[in-house]
PDB file of N, CA and C in Angstrom:
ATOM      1  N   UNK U 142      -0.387 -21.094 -19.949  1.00 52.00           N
ATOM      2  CA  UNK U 142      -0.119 -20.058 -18.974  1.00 52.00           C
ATOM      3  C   UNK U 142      -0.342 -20.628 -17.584  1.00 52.00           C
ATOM      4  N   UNK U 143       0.677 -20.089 -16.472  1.00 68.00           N
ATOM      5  CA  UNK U 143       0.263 -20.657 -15.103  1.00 68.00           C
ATOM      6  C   UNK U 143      -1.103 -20.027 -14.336  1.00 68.00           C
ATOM      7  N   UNK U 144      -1.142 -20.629 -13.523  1.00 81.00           N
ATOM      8  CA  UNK U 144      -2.409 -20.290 -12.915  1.00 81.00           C
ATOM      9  C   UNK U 144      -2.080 -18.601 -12.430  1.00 81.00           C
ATOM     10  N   UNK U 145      -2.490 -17.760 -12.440  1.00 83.00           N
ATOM     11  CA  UNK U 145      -1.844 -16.651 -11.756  1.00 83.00           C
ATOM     12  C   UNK U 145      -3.319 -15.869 -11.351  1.00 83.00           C
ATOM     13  N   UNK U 146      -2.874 -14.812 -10.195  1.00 87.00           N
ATOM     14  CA  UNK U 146      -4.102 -13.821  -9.678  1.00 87.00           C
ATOM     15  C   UNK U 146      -3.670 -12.240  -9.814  1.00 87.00           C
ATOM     16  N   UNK U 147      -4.578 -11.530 -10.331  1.00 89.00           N
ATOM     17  CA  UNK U 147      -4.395 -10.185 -10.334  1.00 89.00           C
ATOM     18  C   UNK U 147      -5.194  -9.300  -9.528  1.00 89.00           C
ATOM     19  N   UNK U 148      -4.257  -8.195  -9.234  1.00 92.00           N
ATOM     20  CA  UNK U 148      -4.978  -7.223  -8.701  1.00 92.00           C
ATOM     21  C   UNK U 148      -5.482  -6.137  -9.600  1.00 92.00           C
ATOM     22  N   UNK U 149      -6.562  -5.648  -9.195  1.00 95.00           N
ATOM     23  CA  UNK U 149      -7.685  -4.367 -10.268  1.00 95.00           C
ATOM     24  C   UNK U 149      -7.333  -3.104  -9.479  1.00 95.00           C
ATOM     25  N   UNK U 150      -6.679  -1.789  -9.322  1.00 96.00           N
ATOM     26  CA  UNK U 150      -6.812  -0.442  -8.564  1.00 96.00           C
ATOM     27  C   UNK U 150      -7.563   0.607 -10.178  1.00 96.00           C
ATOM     28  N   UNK U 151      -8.313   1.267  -9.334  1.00 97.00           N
ATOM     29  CA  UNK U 151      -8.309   2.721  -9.658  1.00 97.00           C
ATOM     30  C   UNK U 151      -7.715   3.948  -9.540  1.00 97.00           C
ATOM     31  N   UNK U 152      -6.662   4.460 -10.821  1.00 97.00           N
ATOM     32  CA  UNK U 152      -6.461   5.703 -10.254  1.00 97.00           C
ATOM     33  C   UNK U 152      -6.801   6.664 -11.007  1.00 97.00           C
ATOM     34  N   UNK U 153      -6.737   7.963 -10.699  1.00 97.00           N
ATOM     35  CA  UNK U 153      -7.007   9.334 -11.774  1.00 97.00           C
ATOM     36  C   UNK U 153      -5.824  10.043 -11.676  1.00 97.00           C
ATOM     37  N   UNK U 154      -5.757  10.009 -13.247  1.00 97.00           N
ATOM     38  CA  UNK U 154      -4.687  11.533 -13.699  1.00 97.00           C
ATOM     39  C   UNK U 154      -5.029  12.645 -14.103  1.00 97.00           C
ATOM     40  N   UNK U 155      -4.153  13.805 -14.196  1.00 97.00           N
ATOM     41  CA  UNK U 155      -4.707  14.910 -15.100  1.00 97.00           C
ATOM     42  C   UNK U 155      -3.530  15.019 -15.969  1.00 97.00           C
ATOM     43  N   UNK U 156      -3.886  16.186 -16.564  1.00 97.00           N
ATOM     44  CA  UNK U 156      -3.030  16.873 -17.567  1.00 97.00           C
ATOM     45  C   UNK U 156      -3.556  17.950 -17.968  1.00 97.00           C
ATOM     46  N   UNK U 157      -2.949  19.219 -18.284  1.00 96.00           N
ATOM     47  CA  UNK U 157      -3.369  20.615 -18.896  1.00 96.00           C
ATOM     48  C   UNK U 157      -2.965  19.847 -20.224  1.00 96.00           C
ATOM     49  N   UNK U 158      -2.398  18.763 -20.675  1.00 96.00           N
ATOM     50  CA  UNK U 158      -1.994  19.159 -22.397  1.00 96.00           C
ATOM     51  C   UNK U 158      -2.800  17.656 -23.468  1.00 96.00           C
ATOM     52  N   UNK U 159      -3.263  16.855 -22.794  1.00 97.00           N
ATOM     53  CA  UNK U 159      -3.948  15.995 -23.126  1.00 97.00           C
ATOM     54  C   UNK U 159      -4.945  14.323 -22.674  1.00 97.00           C
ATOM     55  N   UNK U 160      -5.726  13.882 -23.031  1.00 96.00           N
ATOM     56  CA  UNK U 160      -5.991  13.021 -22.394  1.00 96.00           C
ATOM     57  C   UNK U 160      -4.909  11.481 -22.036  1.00 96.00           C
ATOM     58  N   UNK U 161      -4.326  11.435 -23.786  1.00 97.00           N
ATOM     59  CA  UNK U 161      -3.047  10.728 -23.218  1.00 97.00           C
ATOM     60  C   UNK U 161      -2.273  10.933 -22.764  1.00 97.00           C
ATOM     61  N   UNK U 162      -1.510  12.033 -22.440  1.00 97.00           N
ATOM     62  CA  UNK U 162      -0.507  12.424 -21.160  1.00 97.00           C
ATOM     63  C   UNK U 162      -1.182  12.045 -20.203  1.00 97.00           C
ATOM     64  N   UNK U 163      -2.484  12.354 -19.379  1.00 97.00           N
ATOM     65  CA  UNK U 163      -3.282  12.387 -18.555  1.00 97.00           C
ATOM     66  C   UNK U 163      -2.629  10.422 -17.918  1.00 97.00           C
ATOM     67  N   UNK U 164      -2.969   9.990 -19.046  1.00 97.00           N
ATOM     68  CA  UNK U 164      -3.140   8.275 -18.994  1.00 97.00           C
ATOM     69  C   UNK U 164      -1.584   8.032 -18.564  1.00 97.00           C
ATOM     70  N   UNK U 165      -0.533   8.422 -20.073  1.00 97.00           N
ATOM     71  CA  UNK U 165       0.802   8.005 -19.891  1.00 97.00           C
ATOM     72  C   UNK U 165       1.375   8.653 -18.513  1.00 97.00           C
ATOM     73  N   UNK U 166       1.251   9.713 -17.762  1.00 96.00           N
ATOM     74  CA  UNK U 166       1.678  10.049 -16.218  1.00 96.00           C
ATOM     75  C   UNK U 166       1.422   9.374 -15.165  1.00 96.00           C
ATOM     76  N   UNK U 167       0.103   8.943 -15.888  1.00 96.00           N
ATOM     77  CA  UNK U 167      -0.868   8.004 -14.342  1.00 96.00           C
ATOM     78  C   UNK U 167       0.302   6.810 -14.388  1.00 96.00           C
ATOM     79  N   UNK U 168       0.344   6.229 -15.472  1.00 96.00           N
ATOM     80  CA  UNK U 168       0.884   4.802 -15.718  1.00 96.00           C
ATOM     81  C   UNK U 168       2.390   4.853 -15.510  1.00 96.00           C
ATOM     82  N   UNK U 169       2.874   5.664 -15.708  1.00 96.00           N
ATOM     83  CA  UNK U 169       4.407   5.805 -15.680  1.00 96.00           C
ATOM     84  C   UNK U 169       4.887   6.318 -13.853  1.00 96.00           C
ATOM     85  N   UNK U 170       3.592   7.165 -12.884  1.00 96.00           N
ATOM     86  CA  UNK U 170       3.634   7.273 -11.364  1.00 96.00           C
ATOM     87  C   UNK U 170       3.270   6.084 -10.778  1.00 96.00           C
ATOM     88  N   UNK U 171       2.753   5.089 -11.404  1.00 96.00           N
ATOM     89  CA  UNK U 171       2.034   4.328 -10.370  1.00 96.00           C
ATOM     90  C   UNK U 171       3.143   3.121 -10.863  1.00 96.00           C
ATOM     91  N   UNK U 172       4.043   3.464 -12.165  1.00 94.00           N
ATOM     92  CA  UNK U 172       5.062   2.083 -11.907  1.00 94.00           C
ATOM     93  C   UNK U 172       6.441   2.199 -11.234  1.00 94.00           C
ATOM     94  N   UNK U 173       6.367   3.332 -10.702  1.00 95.00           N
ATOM     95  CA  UNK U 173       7.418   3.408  -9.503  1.00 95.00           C
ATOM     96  C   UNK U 173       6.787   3.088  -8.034  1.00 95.00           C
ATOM     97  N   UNK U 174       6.302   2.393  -7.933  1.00 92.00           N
ATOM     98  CA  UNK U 174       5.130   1.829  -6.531  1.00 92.00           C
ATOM     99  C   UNK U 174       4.890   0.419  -6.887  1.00 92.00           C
ATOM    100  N   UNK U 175       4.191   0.025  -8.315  1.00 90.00           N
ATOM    101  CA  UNK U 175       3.569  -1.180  -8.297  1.00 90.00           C
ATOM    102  C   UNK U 175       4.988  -1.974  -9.689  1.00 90.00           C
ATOM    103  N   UNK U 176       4.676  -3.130  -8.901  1.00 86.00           N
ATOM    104  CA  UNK U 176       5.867  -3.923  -9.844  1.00 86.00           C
ATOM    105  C   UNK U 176       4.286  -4.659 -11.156  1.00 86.00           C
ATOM    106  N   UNK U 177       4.979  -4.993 -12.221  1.00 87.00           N
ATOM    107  CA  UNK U 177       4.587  -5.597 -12.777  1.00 87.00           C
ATOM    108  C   UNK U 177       2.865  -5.988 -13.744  1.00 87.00           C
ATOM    109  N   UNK U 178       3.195  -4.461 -13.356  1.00 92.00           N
ATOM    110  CA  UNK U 178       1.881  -3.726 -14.702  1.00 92.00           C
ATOM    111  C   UNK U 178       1.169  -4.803 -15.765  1.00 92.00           C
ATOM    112  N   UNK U 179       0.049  -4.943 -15.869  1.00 90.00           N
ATOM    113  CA  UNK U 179      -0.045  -5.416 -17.178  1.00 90.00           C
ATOM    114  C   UNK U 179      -1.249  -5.192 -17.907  1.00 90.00           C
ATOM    115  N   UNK U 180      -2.244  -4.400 -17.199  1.00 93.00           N
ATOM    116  CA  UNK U 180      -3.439  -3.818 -18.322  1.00 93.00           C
ATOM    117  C   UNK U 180      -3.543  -2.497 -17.651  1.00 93.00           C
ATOM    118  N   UNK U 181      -3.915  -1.758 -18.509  1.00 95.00           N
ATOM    119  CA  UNK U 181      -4.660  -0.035 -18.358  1.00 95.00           C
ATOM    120  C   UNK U 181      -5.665   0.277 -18.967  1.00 95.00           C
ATOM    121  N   UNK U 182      -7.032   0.116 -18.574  1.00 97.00           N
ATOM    122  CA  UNK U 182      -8.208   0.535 -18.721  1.00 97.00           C
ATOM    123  C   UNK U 182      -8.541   1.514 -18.636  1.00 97.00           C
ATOM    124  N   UNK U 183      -8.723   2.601 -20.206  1.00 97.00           N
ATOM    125  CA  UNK U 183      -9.370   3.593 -19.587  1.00 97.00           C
ATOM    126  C   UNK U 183     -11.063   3.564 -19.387  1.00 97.00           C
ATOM    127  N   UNK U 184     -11.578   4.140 -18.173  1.00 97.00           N
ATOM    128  CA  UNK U 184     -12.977   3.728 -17.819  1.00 97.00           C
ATOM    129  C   UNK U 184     -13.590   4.902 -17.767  1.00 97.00           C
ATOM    130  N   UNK U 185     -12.554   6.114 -17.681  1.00 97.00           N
ATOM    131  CA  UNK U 185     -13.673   7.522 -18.009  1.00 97.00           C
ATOM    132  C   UNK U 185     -12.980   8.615 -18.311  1.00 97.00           C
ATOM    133  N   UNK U 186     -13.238   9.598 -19.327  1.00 98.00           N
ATOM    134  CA  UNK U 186     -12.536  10.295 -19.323  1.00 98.00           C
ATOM    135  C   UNK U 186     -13.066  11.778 -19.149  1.00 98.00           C
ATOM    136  N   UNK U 187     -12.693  12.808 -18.925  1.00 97.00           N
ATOM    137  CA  UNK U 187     -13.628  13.819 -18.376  1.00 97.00           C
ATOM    138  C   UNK U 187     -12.412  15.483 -18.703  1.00 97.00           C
ATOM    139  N   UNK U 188     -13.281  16.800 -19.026  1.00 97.00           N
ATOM    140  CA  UNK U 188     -12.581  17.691 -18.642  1.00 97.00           C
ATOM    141  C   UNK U 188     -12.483  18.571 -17.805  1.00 97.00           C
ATOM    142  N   UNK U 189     -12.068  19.071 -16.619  1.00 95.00           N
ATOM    143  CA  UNK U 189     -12.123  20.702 -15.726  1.00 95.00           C
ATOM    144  C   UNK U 189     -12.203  21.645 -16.700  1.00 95.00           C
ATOM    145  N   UNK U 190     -13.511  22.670 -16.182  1.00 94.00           N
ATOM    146  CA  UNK U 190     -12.919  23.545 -17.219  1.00 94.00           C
ATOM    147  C   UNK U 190     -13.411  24.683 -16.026  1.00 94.00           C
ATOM    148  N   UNK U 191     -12.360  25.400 -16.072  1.00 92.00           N
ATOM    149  CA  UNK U 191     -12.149  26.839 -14.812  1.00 92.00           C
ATOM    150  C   UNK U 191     -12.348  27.841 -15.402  1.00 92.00           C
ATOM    151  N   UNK U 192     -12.841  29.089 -15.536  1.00 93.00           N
ATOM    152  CA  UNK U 192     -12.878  29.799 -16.372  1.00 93.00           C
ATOM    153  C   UNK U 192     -11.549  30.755 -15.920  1.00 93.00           C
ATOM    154  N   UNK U 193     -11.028  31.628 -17.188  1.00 92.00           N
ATOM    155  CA  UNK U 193      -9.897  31.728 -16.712  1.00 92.00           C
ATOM    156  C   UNK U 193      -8.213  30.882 -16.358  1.00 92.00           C
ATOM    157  N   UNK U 194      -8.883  29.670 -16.430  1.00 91.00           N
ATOM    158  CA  UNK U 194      -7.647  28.835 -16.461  1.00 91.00           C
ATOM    159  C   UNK U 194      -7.691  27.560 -17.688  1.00 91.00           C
ATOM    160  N   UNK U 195      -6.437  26.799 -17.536  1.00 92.00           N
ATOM    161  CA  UNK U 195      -6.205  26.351 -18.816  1.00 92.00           C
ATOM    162  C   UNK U 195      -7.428  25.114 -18.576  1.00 92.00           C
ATOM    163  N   UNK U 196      -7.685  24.131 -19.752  1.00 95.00           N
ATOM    164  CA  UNK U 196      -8.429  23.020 -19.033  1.00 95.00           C
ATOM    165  C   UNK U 196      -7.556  21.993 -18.749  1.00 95.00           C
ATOM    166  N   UNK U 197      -8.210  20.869 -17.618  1.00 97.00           N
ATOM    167  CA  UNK U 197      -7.184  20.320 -16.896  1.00 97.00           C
ATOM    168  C   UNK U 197      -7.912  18.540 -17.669  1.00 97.00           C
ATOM    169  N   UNK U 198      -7.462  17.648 -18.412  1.00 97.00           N
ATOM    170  CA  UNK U 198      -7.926  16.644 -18.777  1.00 97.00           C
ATOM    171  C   UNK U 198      -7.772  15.205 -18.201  1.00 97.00           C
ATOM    172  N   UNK U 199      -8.512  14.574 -17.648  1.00 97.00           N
ATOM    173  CA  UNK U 199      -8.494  13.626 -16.512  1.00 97.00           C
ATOM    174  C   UNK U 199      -9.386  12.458 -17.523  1.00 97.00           C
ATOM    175  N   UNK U 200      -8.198  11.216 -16.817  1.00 98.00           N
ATOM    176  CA  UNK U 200      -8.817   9.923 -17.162  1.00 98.00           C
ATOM    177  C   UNK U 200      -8.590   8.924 -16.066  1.00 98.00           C
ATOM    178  N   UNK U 201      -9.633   8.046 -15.851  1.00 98.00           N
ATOM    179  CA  UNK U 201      -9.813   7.605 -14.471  1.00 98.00           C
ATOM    180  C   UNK U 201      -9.508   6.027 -15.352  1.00 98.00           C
ATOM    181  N   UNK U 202      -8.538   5.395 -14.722  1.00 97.00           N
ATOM    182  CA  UNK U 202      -7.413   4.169 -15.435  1.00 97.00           C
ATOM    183  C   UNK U 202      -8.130   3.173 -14.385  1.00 97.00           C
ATOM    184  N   UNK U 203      -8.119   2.006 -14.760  1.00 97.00           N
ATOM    185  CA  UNK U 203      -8.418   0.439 -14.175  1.00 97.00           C
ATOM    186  C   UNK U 203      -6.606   0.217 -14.588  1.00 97.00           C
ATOM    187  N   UNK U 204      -5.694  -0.264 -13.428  1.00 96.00           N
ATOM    188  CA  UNK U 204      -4.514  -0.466 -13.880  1.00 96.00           C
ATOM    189  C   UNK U 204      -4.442  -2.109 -12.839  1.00 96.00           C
ATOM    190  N   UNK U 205      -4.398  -3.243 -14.231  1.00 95.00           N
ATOM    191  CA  UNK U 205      -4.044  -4.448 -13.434  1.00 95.00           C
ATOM    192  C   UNK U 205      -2.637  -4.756 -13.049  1.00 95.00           C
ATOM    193  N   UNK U 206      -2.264  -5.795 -12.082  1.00 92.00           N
ATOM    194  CA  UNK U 206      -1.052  -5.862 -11.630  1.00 92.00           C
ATOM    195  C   UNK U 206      -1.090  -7.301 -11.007  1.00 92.00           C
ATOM    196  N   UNK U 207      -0.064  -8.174 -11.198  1.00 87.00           N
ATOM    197  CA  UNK U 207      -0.201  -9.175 -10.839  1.00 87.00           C
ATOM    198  C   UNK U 207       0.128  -9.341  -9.262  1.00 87.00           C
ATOM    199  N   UNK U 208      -0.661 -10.132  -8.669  1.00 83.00           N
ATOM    200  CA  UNK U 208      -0.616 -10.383  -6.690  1.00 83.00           C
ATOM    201  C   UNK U 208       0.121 -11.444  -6.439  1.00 83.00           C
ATOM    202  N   UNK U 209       1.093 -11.264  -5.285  1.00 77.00           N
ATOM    203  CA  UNK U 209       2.178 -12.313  -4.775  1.00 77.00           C
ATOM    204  C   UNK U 209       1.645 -11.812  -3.450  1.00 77.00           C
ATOM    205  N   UNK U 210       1.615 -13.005  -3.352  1.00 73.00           N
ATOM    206  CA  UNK U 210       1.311 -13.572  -2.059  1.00 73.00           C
ATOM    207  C   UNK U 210       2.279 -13.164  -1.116  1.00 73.00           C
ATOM    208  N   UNK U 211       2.342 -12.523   0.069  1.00 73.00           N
ATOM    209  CA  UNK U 211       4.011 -11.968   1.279  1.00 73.00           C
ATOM    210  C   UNK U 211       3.401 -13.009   2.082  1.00 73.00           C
ATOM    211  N   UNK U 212       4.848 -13.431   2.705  1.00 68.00           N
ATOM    212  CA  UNK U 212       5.091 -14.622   2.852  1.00 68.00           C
ATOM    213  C   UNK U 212       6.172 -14.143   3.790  1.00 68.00           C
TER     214      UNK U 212
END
């Protein structure tokens, strides 16, 4: 493999219908922004719960991405 450098972001999703939707939305919004995805960590996962409303299910993603240098 070549030498290569990655970048680490944090983001959070939700979902009213599950924790993997929660994950698959995060990952599927943030690859119309970031080119070239290549790990998804989930690092926490958690629920809202409102009374009166539905619960809202959130997972907070480590999403790596490889860094090019602008030039």
């Amino acid at each position: 493999m070549a030498d290569s450098v990655y970048k680490v972001i944090q983001l959070v999703g939700t979902s009213n219908e599950s924790w993997d939707k929660a994950a698959a939305t995060t990952i599927e919004q943030a690859s119309k922004t970031l080119r070239d995805l290549r790990i998804a960590r989930i690092v926490e996962q958690d629920i809202h719960i409102e009374p009166g409303n539905a619960l809202t299910y959130r997972v907070k993603l480590e999403l790596s991405f490889k860094y090019e240098e602008q030039t």
